[in-house]
GROMACS .gro file of C-alpha atoms in nm:
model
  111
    1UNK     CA    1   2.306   0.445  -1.657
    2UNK     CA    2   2.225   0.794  -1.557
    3UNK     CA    3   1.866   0.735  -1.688
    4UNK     CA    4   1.816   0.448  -1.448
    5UNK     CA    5   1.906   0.586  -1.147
    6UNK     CA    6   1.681   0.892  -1.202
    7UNK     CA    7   1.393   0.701  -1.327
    8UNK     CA    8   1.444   0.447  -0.980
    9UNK     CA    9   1.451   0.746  -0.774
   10UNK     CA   10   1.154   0.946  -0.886
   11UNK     CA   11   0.965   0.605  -0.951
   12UNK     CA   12   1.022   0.519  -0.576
   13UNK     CA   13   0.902   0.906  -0.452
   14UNK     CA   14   0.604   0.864  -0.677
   15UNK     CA   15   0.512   0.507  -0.482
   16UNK     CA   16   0.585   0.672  -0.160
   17UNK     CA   17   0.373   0.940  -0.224
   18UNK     CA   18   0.055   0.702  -0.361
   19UNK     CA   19   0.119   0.497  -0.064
   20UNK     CA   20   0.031   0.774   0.178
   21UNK     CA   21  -0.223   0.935  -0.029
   22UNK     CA   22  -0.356   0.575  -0.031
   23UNK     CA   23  -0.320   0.589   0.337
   24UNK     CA   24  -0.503   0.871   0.354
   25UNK     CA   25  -0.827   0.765   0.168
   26UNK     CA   26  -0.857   0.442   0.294
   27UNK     CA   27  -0.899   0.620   0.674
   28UNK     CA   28  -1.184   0.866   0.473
   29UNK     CA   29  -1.323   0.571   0.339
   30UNK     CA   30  -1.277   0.388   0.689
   31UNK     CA   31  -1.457   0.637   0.886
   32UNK     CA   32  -1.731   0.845   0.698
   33UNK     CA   33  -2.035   0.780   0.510
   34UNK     CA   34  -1.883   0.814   0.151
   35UNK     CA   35  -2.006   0.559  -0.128
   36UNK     CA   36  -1.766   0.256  -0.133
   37UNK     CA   37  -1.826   0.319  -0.552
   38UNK     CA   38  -1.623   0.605  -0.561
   39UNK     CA   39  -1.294   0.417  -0.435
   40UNK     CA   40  -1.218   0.357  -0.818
   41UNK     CA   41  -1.198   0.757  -0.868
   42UNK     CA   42  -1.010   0.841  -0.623
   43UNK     CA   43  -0.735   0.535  -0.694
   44UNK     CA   44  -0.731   0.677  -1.099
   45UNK     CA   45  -0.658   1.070  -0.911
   46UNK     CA   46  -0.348   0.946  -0.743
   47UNK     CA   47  -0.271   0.755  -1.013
   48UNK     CA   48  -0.287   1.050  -1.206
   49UNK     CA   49  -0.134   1.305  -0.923
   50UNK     CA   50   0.160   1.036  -0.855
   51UNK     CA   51   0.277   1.003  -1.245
   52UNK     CA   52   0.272   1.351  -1.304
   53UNK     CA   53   0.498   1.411  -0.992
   54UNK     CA   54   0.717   1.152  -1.131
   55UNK     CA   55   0.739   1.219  -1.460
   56UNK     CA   56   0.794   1.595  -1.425
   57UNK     CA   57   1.074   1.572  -1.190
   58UNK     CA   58   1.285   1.279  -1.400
   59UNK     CA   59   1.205   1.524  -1.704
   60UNK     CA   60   1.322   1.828  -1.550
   61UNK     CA   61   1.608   1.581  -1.398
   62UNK     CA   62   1.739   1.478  -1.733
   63UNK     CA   63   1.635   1.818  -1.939
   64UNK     CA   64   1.597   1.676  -2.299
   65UNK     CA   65   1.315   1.462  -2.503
   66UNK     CA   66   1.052   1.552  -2.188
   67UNK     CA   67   0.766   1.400  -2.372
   68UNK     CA   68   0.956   1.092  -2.465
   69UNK     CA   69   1.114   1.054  -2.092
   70UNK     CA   70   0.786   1.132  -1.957
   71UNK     CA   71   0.577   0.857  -2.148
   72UNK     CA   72   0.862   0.636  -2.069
   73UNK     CA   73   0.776   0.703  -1.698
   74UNK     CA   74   0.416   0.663  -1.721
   75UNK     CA   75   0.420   0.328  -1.898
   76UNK     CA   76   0.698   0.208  -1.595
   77UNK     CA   77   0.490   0.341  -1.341
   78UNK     CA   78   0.194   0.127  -1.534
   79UNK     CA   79   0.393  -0.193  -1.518
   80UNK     CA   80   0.495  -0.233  -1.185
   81UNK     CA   81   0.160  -0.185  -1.036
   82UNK     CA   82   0.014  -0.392  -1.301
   83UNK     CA   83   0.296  -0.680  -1.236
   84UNK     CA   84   0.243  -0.641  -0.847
   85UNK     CA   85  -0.109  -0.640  -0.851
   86UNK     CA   86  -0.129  -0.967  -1.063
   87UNK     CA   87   0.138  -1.147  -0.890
   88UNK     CA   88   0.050  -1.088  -0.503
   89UNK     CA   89  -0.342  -1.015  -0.593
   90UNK     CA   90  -0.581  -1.140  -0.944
   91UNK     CA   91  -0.352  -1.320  -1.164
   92UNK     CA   92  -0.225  -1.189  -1.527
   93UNK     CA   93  -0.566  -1.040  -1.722
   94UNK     CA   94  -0.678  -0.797  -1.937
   95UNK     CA   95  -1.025  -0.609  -1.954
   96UNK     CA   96  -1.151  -0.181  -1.978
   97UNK     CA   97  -0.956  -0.077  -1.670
   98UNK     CA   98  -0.614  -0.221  -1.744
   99UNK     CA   99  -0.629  -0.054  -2.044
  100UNK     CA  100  -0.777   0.278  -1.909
  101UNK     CA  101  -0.488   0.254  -1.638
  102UNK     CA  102  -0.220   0.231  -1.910
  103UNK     CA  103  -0.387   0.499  -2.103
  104UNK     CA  104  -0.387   0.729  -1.755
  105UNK     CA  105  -0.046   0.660  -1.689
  106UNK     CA  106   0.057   0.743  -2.032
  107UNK     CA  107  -0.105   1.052  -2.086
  108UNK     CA  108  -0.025   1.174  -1.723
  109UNK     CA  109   0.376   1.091  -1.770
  110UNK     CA  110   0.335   1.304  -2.099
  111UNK     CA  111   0.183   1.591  -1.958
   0.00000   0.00000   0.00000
């Protein structure tokens, strides 16, 4: 039960945190001259950025198997954007960047 409520926690700092950073590079994209190309970089970065906040702090929470807790974390962190995104936006698919999502938020949570 323990493992739960950390996980929850640190799962709901590391939205709150992408949802700022977010925040933050929509109002870039918003008002300069930047390539709209590049949006797809910076979302895999705070993918990135957001899992490894995560997934360090529920690892240094719980203090044993850090690799195991922290892929754990990544592949959570994968599904509930994943499950959000294809319920409230595209539908349930599968191509490249689903996979190279999953593969980010894996390696990230393990690091």
């Amino acid at each position: 039960m323990e493992y739960i409520k950390q996980y929850t926690k640190f799962l709901i700092l590391s939205y709150i945190i992408a949802f700022v950073l977010l925040g933050l590079v929509s109002v870039v994209f918003a008002y300069t001259n930047i390539n709209d190309s590049l949006i797809n970089i910076f979302v895999f970065v705070i993918i990135v950025i957001t899992n490894l906040i995560g997934s360090t702090l529920v690892s240094r929470k719980i203090k044993k198997r850090g690799l195991i807790i922290g892929l754990a974390f990544g592949i959570i962190y994968f599904l509930i954007i994943y499950l959000l995104s294809a319920i409230f936006y595209t539908g349930f698919f599968v191509n490249k960047a689903v996979g190279l999502y999953l593969l980010l938020s894996s390696v990230s949570g393990i690091v």
